[in-house]
Short mmCIF file of C-alpha atoms in Angstrom, two decimals:
data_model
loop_
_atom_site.label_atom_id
_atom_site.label_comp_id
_atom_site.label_asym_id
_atom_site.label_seq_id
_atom_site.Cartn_x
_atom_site.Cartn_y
_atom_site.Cartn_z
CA UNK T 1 -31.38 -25.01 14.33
CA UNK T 2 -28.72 -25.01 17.10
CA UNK T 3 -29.84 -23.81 20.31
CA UNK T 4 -26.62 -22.08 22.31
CA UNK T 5 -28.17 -22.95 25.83
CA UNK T 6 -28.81 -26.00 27.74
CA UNK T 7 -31.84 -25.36 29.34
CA UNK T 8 -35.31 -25.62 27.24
CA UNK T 9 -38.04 -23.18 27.17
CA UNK T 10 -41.87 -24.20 26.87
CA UNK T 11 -44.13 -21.56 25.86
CA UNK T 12 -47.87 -21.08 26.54
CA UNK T 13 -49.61 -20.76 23.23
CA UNK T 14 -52.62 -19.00 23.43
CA UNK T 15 -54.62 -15.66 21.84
CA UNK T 16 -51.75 -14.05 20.97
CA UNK T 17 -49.94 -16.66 19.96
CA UNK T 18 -52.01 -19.20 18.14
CA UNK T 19 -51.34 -18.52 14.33
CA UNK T 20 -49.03 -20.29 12.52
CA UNK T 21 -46.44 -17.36 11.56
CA UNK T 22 -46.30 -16.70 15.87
CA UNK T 23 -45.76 -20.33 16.77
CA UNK T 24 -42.69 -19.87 14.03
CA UNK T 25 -41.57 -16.93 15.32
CA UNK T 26 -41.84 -17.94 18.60
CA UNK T 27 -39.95 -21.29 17.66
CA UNK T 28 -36.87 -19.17 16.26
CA UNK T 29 -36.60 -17.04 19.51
CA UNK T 30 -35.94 -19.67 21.40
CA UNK T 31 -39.12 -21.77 22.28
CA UNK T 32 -38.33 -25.41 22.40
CA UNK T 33 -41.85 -26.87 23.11
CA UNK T 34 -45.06 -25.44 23.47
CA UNK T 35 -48.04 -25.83 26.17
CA UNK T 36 -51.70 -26.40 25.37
CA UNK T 37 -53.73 -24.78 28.09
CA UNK T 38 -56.85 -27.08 28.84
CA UNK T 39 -58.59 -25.09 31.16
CA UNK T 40 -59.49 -22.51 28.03
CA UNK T 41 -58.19 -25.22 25.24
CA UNK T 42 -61.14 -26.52 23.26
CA UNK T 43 -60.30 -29.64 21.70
CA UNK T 44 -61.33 -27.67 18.08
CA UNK T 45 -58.60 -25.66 19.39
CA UNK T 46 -55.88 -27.85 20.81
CA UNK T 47 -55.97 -29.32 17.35
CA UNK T 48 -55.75 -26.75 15.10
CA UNK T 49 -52.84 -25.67 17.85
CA UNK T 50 -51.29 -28.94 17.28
CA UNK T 51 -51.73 -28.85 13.30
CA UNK T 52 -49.78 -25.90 13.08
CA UNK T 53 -47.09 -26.59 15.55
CA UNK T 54 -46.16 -29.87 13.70
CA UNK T 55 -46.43 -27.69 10.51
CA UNK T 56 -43.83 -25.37 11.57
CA UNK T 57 -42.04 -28.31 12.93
CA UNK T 58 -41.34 -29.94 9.33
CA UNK T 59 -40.95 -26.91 8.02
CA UNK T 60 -38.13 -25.93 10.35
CA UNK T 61 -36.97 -29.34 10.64
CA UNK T 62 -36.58 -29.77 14.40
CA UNK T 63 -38.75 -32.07 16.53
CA UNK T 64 -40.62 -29.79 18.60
CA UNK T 65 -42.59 -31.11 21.84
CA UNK T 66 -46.32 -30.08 23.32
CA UNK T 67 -47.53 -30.34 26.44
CA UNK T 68 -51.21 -30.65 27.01
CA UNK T 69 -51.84 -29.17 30.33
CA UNK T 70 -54.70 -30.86 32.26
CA UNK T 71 -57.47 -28.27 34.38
CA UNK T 72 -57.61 -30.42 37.29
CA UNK T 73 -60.44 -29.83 39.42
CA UNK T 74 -61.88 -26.22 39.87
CA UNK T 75 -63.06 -25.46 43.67
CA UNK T 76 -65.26 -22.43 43.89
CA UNK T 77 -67.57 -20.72 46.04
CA UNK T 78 -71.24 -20.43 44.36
CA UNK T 79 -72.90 -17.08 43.53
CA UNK T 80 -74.77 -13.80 46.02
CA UNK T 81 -77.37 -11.91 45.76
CA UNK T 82 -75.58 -9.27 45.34
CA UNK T 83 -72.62 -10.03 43.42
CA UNK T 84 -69.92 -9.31 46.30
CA UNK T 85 -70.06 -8.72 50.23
CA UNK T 86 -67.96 -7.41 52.63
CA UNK T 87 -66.63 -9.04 55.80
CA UNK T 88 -64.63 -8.30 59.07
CA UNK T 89 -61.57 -10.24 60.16
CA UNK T 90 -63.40 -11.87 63.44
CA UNK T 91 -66.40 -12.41 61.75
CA UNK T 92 -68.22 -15.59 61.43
CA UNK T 93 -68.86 -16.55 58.18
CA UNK T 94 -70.38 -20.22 56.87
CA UNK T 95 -70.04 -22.39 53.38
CA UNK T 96 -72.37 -24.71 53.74
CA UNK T 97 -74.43 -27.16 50.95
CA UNK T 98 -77.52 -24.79 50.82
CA UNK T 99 -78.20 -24.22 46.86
CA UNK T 100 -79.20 -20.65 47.58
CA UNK T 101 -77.63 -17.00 46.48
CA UNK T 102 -74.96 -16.14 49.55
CA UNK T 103 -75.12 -13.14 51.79
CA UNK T 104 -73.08 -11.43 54.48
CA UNK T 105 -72.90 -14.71 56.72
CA UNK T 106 -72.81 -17.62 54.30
CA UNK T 107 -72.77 -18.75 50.96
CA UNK T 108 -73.14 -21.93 48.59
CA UNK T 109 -70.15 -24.93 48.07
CA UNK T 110 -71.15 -26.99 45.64
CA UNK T 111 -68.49 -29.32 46.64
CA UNK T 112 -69.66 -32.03 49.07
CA UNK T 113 -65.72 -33.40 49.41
CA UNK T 114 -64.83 -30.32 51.09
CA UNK T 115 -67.40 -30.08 53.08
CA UNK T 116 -66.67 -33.71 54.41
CA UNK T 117 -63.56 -33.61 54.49
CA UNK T 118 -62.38 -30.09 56.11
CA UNK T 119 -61.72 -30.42 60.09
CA UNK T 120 -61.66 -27.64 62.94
CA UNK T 121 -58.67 -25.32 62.79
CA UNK T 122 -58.41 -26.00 58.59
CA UNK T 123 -57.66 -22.92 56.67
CA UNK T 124 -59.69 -21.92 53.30
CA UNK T 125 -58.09 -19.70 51.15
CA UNK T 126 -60.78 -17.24 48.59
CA UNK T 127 -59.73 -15.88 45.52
CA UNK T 128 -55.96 -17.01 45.53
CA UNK T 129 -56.25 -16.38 49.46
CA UNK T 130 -56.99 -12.62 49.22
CA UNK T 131 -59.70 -13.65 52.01
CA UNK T 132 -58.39 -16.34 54.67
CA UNK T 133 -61.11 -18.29 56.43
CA UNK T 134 -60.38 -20.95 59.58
CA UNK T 135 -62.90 -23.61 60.14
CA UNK T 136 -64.60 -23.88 63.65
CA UNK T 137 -67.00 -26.14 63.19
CA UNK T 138 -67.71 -28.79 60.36
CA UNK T 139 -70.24 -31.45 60.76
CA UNK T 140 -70.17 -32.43 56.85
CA UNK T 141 -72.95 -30.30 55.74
CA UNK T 142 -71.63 -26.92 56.64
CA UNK T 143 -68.28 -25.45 57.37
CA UNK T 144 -68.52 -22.22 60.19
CA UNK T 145 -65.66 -20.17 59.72
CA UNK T 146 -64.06 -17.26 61.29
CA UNK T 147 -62.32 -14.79 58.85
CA UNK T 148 -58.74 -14.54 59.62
CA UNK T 149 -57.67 -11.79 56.92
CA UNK T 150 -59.24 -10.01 53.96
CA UNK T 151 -62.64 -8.02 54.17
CA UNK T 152 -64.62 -8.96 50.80
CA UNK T 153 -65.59 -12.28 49.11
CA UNK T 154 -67.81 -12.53 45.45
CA UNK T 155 -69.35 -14.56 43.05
CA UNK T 156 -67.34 -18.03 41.80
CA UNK T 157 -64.15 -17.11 43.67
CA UNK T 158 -61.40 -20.19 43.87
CA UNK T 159 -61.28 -22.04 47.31
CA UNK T 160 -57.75 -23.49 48.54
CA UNK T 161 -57.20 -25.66 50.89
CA UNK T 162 -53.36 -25.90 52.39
CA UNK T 163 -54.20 -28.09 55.18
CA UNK T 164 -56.68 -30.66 53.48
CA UNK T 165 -56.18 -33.85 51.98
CA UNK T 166 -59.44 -34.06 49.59
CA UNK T 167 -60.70 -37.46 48.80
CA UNK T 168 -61.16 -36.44 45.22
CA UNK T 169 -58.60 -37.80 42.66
CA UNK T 170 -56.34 -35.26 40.32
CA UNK T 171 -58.65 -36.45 37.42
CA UNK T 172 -62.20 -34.47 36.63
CA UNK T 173 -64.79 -35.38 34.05
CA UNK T 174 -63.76 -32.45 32.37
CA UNK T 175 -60.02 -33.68 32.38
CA UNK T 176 -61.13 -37.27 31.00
CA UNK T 177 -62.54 -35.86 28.20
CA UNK T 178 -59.99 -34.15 27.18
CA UNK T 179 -57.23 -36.65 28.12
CA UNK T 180 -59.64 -38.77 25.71
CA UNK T 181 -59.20 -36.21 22.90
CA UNK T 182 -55.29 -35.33 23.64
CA UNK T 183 -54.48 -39.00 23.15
CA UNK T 184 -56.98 -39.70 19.66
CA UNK T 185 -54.86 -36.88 18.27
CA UNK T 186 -51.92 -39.49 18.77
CA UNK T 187 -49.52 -35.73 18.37
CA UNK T 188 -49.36 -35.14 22.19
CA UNK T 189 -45.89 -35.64 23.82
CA UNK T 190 -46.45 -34.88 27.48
CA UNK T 191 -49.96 -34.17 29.81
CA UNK T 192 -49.07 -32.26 32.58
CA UNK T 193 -51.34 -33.77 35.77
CA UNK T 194 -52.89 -31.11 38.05
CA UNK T 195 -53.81 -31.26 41.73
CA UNK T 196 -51.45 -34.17 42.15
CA UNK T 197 -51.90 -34.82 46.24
CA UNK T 198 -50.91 -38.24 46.36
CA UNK T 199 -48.81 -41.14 44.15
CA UNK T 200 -52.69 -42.37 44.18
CA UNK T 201 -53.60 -39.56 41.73
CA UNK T 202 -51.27 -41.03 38.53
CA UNK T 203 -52.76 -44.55 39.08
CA UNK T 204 -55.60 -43.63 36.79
CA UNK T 205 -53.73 -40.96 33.72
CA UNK T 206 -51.14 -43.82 33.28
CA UNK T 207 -53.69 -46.73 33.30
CA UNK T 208 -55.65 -44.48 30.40
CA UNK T 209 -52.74 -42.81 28.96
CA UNK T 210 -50.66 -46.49 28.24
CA UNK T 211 -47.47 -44.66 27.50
CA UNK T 212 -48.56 -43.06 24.63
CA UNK T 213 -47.85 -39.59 26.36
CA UNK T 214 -45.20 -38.42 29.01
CA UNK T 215 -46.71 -37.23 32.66
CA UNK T 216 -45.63 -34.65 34.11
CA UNK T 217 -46.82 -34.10 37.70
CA UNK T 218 -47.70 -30.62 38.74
CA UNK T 219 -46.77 -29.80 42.15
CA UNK T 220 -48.83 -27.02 43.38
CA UNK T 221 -50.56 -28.30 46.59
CA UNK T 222 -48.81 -28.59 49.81
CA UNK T 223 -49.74 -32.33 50.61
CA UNK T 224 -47.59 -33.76 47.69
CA UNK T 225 -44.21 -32.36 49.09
CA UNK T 226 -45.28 -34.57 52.34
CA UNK T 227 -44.99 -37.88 49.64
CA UNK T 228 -42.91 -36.36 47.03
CA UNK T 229 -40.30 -38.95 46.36
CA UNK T 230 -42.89 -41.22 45.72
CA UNK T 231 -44.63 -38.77 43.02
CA UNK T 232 -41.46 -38.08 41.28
CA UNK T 233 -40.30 -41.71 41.14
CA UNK T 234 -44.23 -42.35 39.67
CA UNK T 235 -44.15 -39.17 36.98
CA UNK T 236 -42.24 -38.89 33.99
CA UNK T 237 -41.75 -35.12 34.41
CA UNK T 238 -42.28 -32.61 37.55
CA UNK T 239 -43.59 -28.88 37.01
CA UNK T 240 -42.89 -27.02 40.03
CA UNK T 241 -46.13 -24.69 39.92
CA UNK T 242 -45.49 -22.16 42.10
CA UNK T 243 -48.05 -19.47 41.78
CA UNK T 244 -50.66 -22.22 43.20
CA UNK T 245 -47.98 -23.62 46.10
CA UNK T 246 -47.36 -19.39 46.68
CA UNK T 247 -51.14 -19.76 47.67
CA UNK T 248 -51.28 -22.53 49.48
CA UNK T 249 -48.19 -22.47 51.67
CA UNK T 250 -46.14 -19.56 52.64
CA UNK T 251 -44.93 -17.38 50.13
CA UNK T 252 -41.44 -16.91 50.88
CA UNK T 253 -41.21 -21.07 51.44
CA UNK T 254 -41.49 -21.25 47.77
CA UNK T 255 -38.18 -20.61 46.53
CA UNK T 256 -36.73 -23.38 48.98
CA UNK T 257 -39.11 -25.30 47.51
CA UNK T 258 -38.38 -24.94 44.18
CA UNK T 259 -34.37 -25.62 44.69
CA UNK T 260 -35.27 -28.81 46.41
CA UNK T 261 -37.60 -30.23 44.12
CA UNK T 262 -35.08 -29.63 41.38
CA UNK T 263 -32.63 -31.32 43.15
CA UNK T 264 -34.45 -34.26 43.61
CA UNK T 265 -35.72 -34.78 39.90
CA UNK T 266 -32.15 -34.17 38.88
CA UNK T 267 -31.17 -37.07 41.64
CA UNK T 268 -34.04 -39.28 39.59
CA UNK T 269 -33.13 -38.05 36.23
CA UNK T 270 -36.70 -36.93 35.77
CA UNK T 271 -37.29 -33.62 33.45
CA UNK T 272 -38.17 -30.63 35.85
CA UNK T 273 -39.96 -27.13 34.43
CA UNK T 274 -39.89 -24.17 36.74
CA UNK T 275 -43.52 -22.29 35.83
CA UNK T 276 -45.43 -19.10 36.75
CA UNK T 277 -45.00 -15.59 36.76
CA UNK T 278 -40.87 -15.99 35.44
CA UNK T 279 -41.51 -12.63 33.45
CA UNK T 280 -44.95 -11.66 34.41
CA UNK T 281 -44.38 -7.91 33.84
CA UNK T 282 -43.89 -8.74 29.89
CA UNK T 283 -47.19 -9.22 29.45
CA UNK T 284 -47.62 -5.91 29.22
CA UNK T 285 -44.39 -4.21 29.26
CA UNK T 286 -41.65 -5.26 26.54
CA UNK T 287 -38.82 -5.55 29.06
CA UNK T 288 -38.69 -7.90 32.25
CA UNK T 289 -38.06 -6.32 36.04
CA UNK T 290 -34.42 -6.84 37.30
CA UNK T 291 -36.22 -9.08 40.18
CA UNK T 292 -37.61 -11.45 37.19
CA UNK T 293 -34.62 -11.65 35.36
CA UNK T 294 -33.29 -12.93 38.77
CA UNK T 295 -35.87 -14.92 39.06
CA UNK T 296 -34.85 -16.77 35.70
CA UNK T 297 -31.36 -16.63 35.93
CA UNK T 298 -32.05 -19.03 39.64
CA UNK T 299 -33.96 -21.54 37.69
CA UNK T 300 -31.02 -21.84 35.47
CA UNK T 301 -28.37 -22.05 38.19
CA UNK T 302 -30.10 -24.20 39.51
CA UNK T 303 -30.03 -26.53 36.89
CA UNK T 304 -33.72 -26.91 35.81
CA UNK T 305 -34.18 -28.83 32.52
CA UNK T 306 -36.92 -25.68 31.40
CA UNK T 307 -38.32 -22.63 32.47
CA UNK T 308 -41.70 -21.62 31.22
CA UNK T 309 -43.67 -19.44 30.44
CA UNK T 310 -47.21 -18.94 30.54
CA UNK T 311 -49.69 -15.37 29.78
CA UNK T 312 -46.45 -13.85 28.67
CA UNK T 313 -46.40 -15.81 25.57
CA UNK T 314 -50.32 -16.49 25.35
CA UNK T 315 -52.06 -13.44 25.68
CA UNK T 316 -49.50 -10.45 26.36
CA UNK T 317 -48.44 -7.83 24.01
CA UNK T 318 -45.18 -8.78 23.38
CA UNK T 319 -44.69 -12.94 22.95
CA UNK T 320 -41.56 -12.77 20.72
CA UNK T 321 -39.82 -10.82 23.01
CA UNK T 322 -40.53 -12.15 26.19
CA UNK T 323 -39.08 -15.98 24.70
CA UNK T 324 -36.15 -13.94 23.10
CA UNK T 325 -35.33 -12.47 26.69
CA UNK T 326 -35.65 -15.87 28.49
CA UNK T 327 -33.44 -17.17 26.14
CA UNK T 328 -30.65 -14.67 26.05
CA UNK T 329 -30.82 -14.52 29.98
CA UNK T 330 -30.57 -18.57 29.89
CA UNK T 331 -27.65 -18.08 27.60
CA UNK T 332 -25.53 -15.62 29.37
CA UNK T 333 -26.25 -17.80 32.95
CA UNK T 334 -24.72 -20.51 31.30
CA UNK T 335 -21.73 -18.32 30.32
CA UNK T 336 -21.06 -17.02 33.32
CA UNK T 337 -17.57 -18.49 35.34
CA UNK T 338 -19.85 -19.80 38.28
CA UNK T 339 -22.68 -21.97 36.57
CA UNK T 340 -20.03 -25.12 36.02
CA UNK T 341 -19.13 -25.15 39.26
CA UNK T 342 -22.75 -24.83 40.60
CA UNK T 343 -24.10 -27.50 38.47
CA UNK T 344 -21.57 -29.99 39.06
CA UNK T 345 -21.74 -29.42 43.16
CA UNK T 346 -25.26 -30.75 42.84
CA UNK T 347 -24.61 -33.57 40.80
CA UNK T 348 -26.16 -36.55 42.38
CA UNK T 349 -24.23 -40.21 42.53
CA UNK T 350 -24.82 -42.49 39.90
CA UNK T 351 -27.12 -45.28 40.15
CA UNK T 352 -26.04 -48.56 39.49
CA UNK T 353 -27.31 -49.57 36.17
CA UNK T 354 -24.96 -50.16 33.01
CA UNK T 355 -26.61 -46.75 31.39
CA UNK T 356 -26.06 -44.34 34.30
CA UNK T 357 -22.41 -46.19 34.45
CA UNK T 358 -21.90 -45.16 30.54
CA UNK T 359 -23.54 -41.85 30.63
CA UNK T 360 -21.09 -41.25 33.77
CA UNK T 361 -18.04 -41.99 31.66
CA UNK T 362 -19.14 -40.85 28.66
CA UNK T 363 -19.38 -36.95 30.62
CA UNK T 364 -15.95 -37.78 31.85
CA UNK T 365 -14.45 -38.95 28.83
CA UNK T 366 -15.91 -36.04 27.34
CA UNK T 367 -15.08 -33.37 29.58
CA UNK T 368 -11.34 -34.60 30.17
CA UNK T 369 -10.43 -34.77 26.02
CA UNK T 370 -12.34 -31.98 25.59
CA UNK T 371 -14.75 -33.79 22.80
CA UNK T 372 -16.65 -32.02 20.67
CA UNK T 373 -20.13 -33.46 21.63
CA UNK T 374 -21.59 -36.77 23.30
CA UNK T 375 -23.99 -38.83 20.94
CA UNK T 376 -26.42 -41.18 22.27
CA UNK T 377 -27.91 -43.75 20.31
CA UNK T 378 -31.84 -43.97 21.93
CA UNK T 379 -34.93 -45.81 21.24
CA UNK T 380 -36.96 -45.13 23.96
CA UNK T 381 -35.39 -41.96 25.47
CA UNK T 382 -34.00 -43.62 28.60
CA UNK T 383 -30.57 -43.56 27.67
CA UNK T 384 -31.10 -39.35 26.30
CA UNK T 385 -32.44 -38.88 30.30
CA UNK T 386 -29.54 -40.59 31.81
CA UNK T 387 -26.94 -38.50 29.80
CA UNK T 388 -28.90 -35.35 30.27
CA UNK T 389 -28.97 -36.39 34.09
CA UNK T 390 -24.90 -35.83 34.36
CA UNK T 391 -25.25 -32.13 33.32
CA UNK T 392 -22.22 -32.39 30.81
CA UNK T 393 -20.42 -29.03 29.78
CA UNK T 394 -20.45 -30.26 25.98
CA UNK T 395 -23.31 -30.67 23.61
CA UNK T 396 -25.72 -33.57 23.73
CA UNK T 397 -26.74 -35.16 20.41
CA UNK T 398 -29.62 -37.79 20.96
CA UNK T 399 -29.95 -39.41 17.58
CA UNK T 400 -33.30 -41.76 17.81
CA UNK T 401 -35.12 -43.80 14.80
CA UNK T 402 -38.61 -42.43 16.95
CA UNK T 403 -40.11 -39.04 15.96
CA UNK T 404 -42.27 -39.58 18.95
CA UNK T 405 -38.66 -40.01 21.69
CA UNK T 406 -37.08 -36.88 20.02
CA UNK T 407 -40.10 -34.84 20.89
CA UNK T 408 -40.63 -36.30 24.10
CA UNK T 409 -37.05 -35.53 25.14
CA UNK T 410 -36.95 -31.54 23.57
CA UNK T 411 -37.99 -30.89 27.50
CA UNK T 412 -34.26 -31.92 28.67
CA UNK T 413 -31.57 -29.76 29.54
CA UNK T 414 -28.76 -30.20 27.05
CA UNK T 415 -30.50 -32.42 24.24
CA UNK T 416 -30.60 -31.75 20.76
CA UNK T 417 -32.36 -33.94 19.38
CA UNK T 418 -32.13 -35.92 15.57
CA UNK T 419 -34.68 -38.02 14.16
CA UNK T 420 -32.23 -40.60 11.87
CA UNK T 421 -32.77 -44.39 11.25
CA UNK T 422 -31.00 -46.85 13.74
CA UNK T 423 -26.85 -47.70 12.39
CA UNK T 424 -26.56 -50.56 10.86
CA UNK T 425 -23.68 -52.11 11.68
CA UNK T 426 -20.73 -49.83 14.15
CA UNK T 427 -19.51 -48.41 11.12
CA UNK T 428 -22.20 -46.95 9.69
CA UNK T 429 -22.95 -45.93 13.98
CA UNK T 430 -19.99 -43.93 14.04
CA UNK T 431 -20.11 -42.08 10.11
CA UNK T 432 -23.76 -41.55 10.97
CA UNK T 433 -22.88 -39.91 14.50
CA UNK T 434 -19.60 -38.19 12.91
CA UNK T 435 -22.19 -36.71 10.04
CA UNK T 436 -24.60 -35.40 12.36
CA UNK T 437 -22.29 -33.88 14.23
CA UNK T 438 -20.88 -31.68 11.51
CA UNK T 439 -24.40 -31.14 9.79
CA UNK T 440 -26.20 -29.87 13.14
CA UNK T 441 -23.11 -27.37 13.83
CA UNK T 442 -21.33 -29.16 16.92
CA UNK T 443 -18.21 -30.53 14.82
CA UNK T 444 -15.89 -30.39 12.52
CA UNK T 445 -13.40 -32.44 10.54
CA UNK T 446 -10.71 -33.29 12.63
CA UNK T 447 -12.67 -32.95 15.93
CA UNK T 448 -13.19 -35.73 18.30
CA UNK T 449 -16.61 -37.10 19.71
CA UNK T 450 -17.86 -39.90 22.16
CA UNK T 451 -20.58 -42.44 20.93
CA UNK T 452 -22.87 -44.72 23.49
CA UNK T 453 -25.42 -47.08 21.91
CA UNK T 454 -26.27 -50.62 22.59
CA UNK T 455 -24.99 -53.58 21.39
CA UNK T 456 -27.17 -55.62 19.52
CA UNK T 457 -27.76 -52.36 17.63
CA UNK T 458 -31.51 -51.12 18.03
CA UNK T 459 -32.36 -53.12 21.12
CA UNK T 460 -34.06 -50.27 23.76
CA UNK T 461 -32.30 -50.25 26.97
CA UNK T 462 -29.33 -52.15 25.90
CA UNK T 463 -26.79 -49.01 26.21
CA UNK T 464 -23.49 -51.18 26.84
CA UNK T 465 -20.71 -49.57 24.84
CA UNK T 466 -18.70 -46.42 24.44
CA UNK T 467 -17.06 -45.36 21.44
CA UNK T 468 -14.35 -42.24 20.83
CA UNK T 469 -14.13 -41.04 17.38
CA UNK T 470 -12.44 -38.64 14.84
CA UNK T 471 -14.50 -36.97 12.23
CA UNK T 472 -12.86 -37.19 9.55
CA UNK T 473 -11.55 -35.04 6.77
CA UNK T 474 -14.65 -34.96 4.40
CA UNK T 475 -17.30 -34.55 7.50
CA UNK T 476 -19.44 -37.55 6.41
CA UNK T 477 -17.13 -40.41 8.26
CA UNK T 478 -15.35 -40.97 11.49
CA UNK T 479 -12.34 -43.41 12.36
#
């Protein structure tokens, strides 16, 4: 199945989207991978979610990726006794480590590393900051606040905190049991990492994890942007999570935010997903608002490898449609006269390693004879990223002997991705490429494509040669 857009979707499976027949459908519209939601995920779930996803995949024939997407720790205020009160900006109001129902003047944290670590003049954000708190006074045992904004406060309402570094790593209990059970399943592609503050935070996924599953960094607190290069050169993937960084810093900072961190995963070759409310009004509605469709259509300027999305395609009313309209606006972006131009302004400079040199001149080669598609010969996926890193105008073809590296890579912008055994000799490299080609719908006889693959054939990370080649007249060889 030929996608006719570069950029990936990843869709949220969830209620209304966790049969068999709706992951299919959902599949055909246009979504290229599909997220497991932890935080309401059992692991009886994620697996019968995982069952039928790779069911669909052999039945469609397409390596299709999933994303297991980590809780991350859950800061909340604890419970009063009477459900909700209400407050006065100026007011004094206190969290403190008192195990006792809350009133109009305090209430229970049961979270002893906020209450040590949060200093005078700290802000604390309730309920996805609908109520705005300022700490002035903290001794460790109780934080005295004065409310800044809002006028109401209940029971088990989130707590953010935009100006604190929490000594508390990215990884819960709760998310090392179930990074336990996404890797026993041995079916996982990529975990996505939440709360990621510090480079700290992926010392302890990747030490469990052992490469058996892609990271993806979620950047949703204000406190990784301040060491971001160092998180992106750590993770495997970034997901720019905006609806928590919309919380946490500024609201209208978040769109800058978003172009730069796309810029600089596109610098380091690393996979970048733009997430949150892309089409949040199709959860209930079965078209998008014109702001959303903008919203989209920036992502894809932009050059984002994906675009997700998330309650629109698990529990709203109309799943098929809202992946069928992120895909047809994807498609006509990538149509339009300005997106070449756009992309290729932000293309960063190659590094200097023999595959970004190749994948380099492979685009070039490409885009100068006009070729009919570049084909990458990869093992491990490295060579895929690098080729997908130069944002070619013609097709990627990543042909690996590794179910596992064509799933991991379905999250790239521009890869289409065939599972085939490694060539045997450079003959059979370039009839198998020249084959593929034609069978997949990128080719046909007579047209001309590039080949890069490694010499000895089959040895990862060895991408040393370029190869231009004719398909020739019967489709199943090339000269």
């Amino acid at each position: 199945m030929r996608r006719y857009r570069k950029v990936k979707i990843l869709a949220t499976l969830g209620p209304a989207s966790s049969e068999e027949d709706m992951i299919q459908k959902l599949h055909e519209a246009g979504a290229d991978l599909f997220r497991i939601n932890m935080s309401h995920a059992s692991h009886d779930v994620m697996r019968t979610l995982i069952k039928r996803i790779r069911s669909v995949e052999a039945r469609v024939g397409r390596p299709i990726g999933i994303l297991a997407d980590l809780q991350g720790p859950k800061l909340r205020v604890g419970k009063f006794a009477a459900g909700k009160v209400t407050l006065a900006p100026g007011q004094t109001f206190t969290l403190d480590n008192k195990d006792e129902p809350g009133d109009e003047t305090r209430v229970f944290l049961p979270h002893p590393e906020i209450l040590e670590a949060v200093k005078v003049g700290d802000r604390l954000l309730i309920d996805d900051g609908k109520l705005a708190l300022k700490a002035e006074k903290a001794d460790g045992k109780s934080i005295i606040c004065k409310v800044i904004a809002g006028t109401s406060i209940s029971d088990r309402k989130g707590v953010s905190l935009p100006d604190t570094l929490l000594g508390v790593g990215a990884l819960t209990d709760k998310d090392r049991v179930d990074l336990d059970a996404v890797l026993a399943t041995d079916d996982v592609d990529w975990v996505a990492l939440s709360f990621v503050q510090r480079p700290d935070d992926l010392a302890e996924v990747r030490k469990i994890a052992r490469g058996r599953v892609g990271i993806m960094s979620k950047i949703e607190k204000p406190q990784a942007l301040e060491r971001i290069d160092e998180i992106i050169e750590l993770s495997d993937a970034v997901m720019v999570a905006r609806g928590d960084l919309g919380v946490e810093m500024p609201i209208e900072s978040v769109p800058g935010i978003q172009k730069q961190l796309t810029r600089l995963c596109r610098k380091a070759g690393k996979p970048v997903v733009v997430a949150t409310q892309m089409l949040e009004s199709m959860i209930t509605a079965p078209v998008p608002t014109r702001a959303e469709v903008s919203d989209v259509s920036i992502a894809v300027f932009e050059g984002a490898d994906a675009i997700m999305l998330s309650a629109e395609s698990a529990s709203g009313q109309y799943p098929v449609e809202a992946v069928s309209m992120m895909a047809s606006i994807a498609r006509t972006v990538e149509d339009d006269p300005l997106y070449p131009s756009i992309i290729y302004a932000q293309r960063a400079t190659p590094e200097a390693t023999g595959a970004d040199a190749i994948s380099l001149a492979a685009r070039q080669i490409a885009e100068t004879l006009k070729l009919s598609a570049i084909v990458t010969y990869t093992s491990s996926g490295t060579t895929g990223l690098r080729a997908s890193r130069e944002r070619p105008n013609v097709p990627i073809i990543a042909l690996s002997p590794i179910i596992q590296t064509a799933r991991r890579l379905s999250v790239c912008w521009g890869m289409h991705c065939v599972v085939t055994h490694d060539a045997t000799d450079l003959d059979d490299m370039v009839n198998r490429a020249c084959r593929i080609v034609v069978s997949e719908g990128f080719g046909k006889p007579g047209d001309r494509i590039i080949i890069s693959a490694g010499v000895p054939l089959g040895t990862p990370g060895a991408t040393n040669m370029i190869r231009i080649a004719y398909i020739g007249a019967d489709g199943q060889s090339g000269v």
